[in-house]
GROMACS .gro file of C-alpha atoms in nm:
model
  205
    1VAL     CA    1  19.972   2.079   1.280
    2TYR     CA    2  19.877   2.441   1.210
    3LEU     CA    3  20.154   2.479   0.950
    4LEU     CA    4  20.056   2.148   0.789
    5ARG     CA    5  19.692   2.259   0.767
    6GLN     CA    6  19.792   2.588   0.605
    7LYS     CA    7  20.008   2.398   0.355
    8MET     CA    8  19.709   2.172   0.278
    9LYS     CA    9  19.489   2.472   0.201
   10ARG     CA   10  19.741   2.604  -0.048
   11CYS     CA   11  19.837   2.292  -0.237
   12GLY     CA   12  19.607   2.000  -0.147
   13GLY     CA   13  19.681   1.646  -0.029
   14ARG     CA   14  19.814   1.501  -0.354
   15LYS     CA   15  20.066   1.780  -0.404
   16LEU     CA   16  20.166   1.765  -0.037
   17PHE     CA   17  20.232   1.391  -0.067
   18GLU     CA   18  20.472   1.459  -0.354
   19LEU     CA   19  20.643   1.745  -0.169
   20LEU     CA   20  20.704   1.526   0.137
   21GLY     CA   21  20.856   1.242  -0.068
   22LYS     CA   22  21.214   1.366  -0.030
   23PHE     CA   23  21.167   1.427   0.342
   24GLY     CA   24  21.031   1.073   0.385
   25ASN     CA   25  21.326   0.918   0.203
   26GLU     CA   26  21.578   1.114   0.407
   27HIS     CA   27  21.417   0.998   0.736
   28ASP     CA   28  21.341   0.643   0.625
   29ILE     CA   29  20.963   0.699   0.640
   30LYS     CA   30  20.773   0.471   0.406
   31ILE     CA   31  20.407   0.541   0.343
   32GLY     CA   32  20.186   0.506   0.037
   33ARG     CA   33  19.944   0.766  -0.092
   34ASP     CA   34  19.636   0.590   0.050
   35GLY     CA   35  19.806   0.553   0.387
   36PHE     CA   36  19.908   0.917   0.379
   37PHE     CA   37  19.550   1.029   0.316
   38GLU     CA   38  19.424   0.799   0.593
   39LEU     CA   39  19.678   0.956   0.830
   40LEU     CA   40  19.554   1.304   0.739
   41ARG     CA   41  19.194   1.193   0.787
   42GLU     CA   42  19.265   1.049   1.134
   43HIS     CA   43  19.410   1.382   1.246
   44GLY     CA   44  19.138   1.597   1.084
   45LEU     CA   45  19.377   1.748   0.830
   46LEU     CA   46  19.181   1.680   0.512
   47VAL     CA   47  19.046   2.004   0.367
   48ARG     CA   48  18.681   1.984   0.277
   49LYS     CA   49  18.577   2.114  -0.063
   50ARG     CA   50  18.399   2.441  -0.034
   51LYS     CA   51  18.056   2.488  -0.183
   52ARG     CA   52  18.047   2.734  -0.472
   53SER     CA   53  18.005   3.082  -0.325
   54SER     CA   54  17.996   3.269  -0.654
   55PRO     CA   55  17.740   3.252  -0.934
   56VAL     CA   56  17.792   3.090  -1.273
   57THR     CA   57  17.766   3.354  -1.548
   58THR     CA   58  17.815   3.132  -1.855
   59MET     CA   59  17.542   2.892  -1.965
   60SER     CA   60  17.665   2.736  -2.289
   61ARG     CA   61  17.457   2.417  -2.291
   62HIS     CA   62  17.171   2.529  -2.511
   63TRP     CA   63  17.019   2.460  -2.851
   64MET     CA   64  17.110   2.793  -3.017
   65TYR     CA   65  17.373   2.818  -3.290
   66LYS     CA   66  17.731   2.859  -3.169
   67TYR     CA   67  17.974   3.041  -3.398
   68SER     CA   68  18.334   2.944  -3.473
   69ASN     CA   69  18.643   3.104  -3.322
   70LEU     CA   70  18.766   3.363  -3.576
   71ILE     CA   71  19.046   3.511  -3.366
   72LYS     CA   72  19.267   3.212  -3.291
   73TYR     CA   73  19.557   3.368  -3.481
   74PHE     CA   74  19.422   3.723  -3.509
   75ILE     CA   75  19.621   4.011  -3.359
   76PRO     CA   76  19.453   4.355  -3.385
   77THR     CA   77  19.669   4.644  -3.508
   78GLY     CA   78  19.426   4.920  -3.415
   79ALA     CA   79  19.111   5.007  -3.227
   80ASN     CA   80  18.769   4.873  -3.328
   81GLN     CA   81  18.904   4.567  -3.504
   82LEU     CA   82  18.820   4.326  -3.223
   83TRP     CA   83  18.578   4.361  -2.935
   84VAL     CA   84  18.562   4.102  -2.660
   85SER     CA   85  18.260   4.053  -2.437
   86ASP     CA   86  18.205   3.885  -2.105
   87ILE     CA   87  17.988   3.893  -1.793
   88THR     CA   88  18.111   3.915  -1.436
   89TYR     CA   89  17.929   3.947  -1.105
   90ILE     CA   90  17.927   4.211  -0.832
   91GLN     CA   91  17.823   4.157  -0.470
   92ILE     CA   92  17.518   4.356  -0.361
   93GLY     CA   93  17.423   4.279  -0.001
   94ASP     CA   94  17.382   3.903   0.011
   95GLU     CA   95  17.289   3.884  -0.358
   96PHE     CA   96  17.469   3.933  -0.691
   97ALA     CA   97  17.427   4.163  -0.989
   98TYR     CA   98  17.575   4.092  -1.332
   99LEU     CA   99  17.804   4.328  -1.520
  100SER     CA  100  17.815   4.297  -1.899
  101LEU     CA  101  18.135   4.437  -2.050
  102ILE     CA  102  18.250   4.499  -2.405
  103THR     CA  103  18.621   4.577  -2.429
  104ASP     CA  104  18.827   4.685  -2.727
  105CYS     CA  105  19.106   4.430  -2.758
  106TYR     CA  106  19.366   4.675  -2.891
  107SER     CA  107  19.320   4.974  -2.658
  108HIS     CA  108  19.161   4.779  -2.368
  109LYS     CA  109  18.900   5.056  -2.346
  110ILE     CA  110  18.563   4.944  -2.212
  111MET     CA  111  18.332   5.036  -2.498
  112GLY     CA  112  18.005   4.936  -2.335
  113PHE     CA  113  17.880   4.815  -1.999
  114TYR     CA  114  17.561   4.752  -1.808
  115LEU     CA  115  17.486   4.620  -1.459
  116SER     CA  116  17.179   4.396  -1.455
  117GLU     CA  117  16.984   4.225  -1.179
  118ASP     CA  118  16.969   3.901  -1.378
  119LEU     CA  119  17.147   3.707  -1.652
  120LYS     CA  120  16.899   3.778  -1.929
  121ALA     CA  121  17.032   3.885  -2.267
  122GLU     CA  122  16.890   4.236  -2.227
  123GLY     CA  123  17.182   4.343  -2.008
  124CYS     CA  124  17.435   4.240  -2.275
  125ILE     CA  125  17.227   4.413  -2.542
  126VAL     CA  126  17.229   4.743  -2.351
  127ALA     CA  127  17.610   4.719  -2.323
  128LEU     CA  128  17.638   4.641  -2.695
  129LYS     CA  129  17.420   4.938  -2.792
  130MET     CA  130  17.643   5.167  -2.584
  131ALA     CA  131  17.950   5.033  -2.763
  132LEU     CA  132  17.788   5.069  -3.107
  133GLU     CA  133  17.738   5.442  -3.049
  134GLN     CA  134  18.117   5.478  -3.063
  135LEU     CA  135  18.170   5.268  -3.376
  136ASP     CA  136  18.266   5.421  -3.711
  137GLU     CA  137  18.053   5.314  -4.007
  138MET     CA  138  18.365   5.217  -4.206
  139HIS     CA  139  18.472   4.942  -3.971
  140ARG     CA  140  18.586   4.582  -4.003
  141LEU     CA  141  18.504   4.456  -3.661
  142ILE     CA  142  18.495   4.112  -3.499
  143HIS     CA  143  18.290   4.055  -3.185
  144HIS     CA  144  18.429   3.770  -2.970
  145SER     CA  145  18.259   3.613  -2.670
  146ASP     CA  146  18.200   3.284  -2.496
  147ARG     CA  147  17.916   3.058  -2.609
  148GLY     CA  148  17.677   3.175  -2.340
  149VAL     CA  149  17.306   3.187  -2.407
  150GLN     CA  150  17.309   3.568  -2.395
  151TYR     CA  151  17.553   3.603  -2.686
  152CYS     CA  152  17.381   3.333  -2.891
  153SER     CA  153  17.034   3.482  -2.844
  154ALA     CA  154  16.846   3.598  -3.152
  155LYS     CA  155  16.831   3.963  -3.039
  156TYR     CA  156  17.205   3.985  -2.973
  157VAL     CA  157  17.309   3.809  -3.292
  158THR     CA  158  17.066   4.017  -3.500
  159LEU     CA  159  17.209   4.340  -3.360
  160LEU     CA  160  17.562   4.231  -3.449
  161LYS     CA  161  17.466   4.131  -3.801
  162LYS     CA  162  17.265   4.450  -3.854
  163ASN     CA  163  17.584   4.647  -3.787
  164ASN     CA  164  17.799   4.424  -4.014
  165ILE     CA  165  18.001   4.281  -3.726
  166SER     CA  166  18.158   3.938  -3.765
  167ILE     CA  167  18.071   3.695  -3.485
  168SER     CA  168  18.336   3.486  -3.311
  169MET     CA  169  18.299   3.256  -3.011
  170THR     CA  170  18.520   3.043  -2.791
  171GLN     CA  171  18.515   2.669  -2.854
  172SER     CA  172  18.557   2.562  -2.492
  173GLY     CA  173  18.533   2.698  -2.140
  174ASN     CA  174  18.904   2.776  -2.130
  175PRO     CA  175  18.962   3.142  -2.022
  176ARG     CA  176  19.265   3.153  -2.255
  177GLU     CA  177  19.026   3.175  -2.549
  178ASN     CA  178  18.907   3.516  -2.427
  179PRO     CA  179  19.203   3.652  -2.225
  180VAL     CA  180  19.146   4.028  -2.264
  181ALA     CA  181  18.786   4.002  -2.142
  182GLU     CA  182  18.894   3.779  -1.853
  183ARG     CA  183  19.170   4.026  -1.766
  184ALA     CA  184  18.923   4.318  -1.759
  185ASN     CA  185  18.700   4.116  -1.527
  186GLY     CA  186  18.996   4.026  -1.307
  187ILE     CA  187  19.106   4.388  -1.266
  188LEU     CA  188  18.755   4.494  -1.168
  189LYS     CA  189  18.698   4.211  -0.920
  190ASP     CA  190  19.047   4.169  -0.773
  191GLU     CA  191  19.162   4.531  -0.764
  192PHE     CA  192  18.885   4.789  -0.801
  193LEU     CA  193  18.599   4.599  -0.634
  194PHE     CA  194  18.798   4.367  -0.407
  195ASP     CA  195  18.600   4.277  -0.091
  196LYS     CA  196  18.349   4.555  -0.166
  197ARG     CA  197  17.973   4.522  -0.122
  198PHE     CA  198  17.709   4.766  -0.233
  199ALA     CA  199  17.384   4.836  -0.053
  200ASP     CA  200  17.170   4.819  -0.369
  201ILE     CA  201  17.201   4.806  -0.747
  202ASP     CA  202  17.159   5.184  -0.787
  203GLN     CA  203  17.467   5.244  -0.571
  204ALA     CA  204  17.657   4.979  -0.764
  205ARG     CA  205  17.566   5.135  -1.098
   0.00000   0.00000   0.00000
């Protein structure tokens, strides 16, 4: 029962039903999917869905203008041709803080960052201003992000346009549309900050 429960946690009931099909045929066990789930339920083996324990950082359902994806087939050949932006969260006590990152897609250097106590656009703007300090005037740069309210805000868009930066955004919630930014987030959360909690935001910064 313990091994079956562990298997359920890893793959779920539907996948387990498929995996056990060959075993059932070999031992002349005939059971349908509904019967299989009822059997699991009777023995307390159904895994309950967990409530979300992490915050949502992307709010893309808003009225502001959303830009097209300019980088679908674009491959940078040098630094400062494509910046990708994203927001991730960091555990602070029992609460969360929000880390805005701007990463150069070619070098994977983090050009700008800021840890904020909320998801307002100001945190992303501070990170963008840090990145802009390192940008050459003779650039041809694309800024790519998700369609979150922070990146569509008037202040953020105005700052990009003021610095002659082309604006690109994902067209769905698929992480594959912003893989370098997602990878940077993954390294921070899964390797550098794995299972780490800070006492307060000053320590985290």
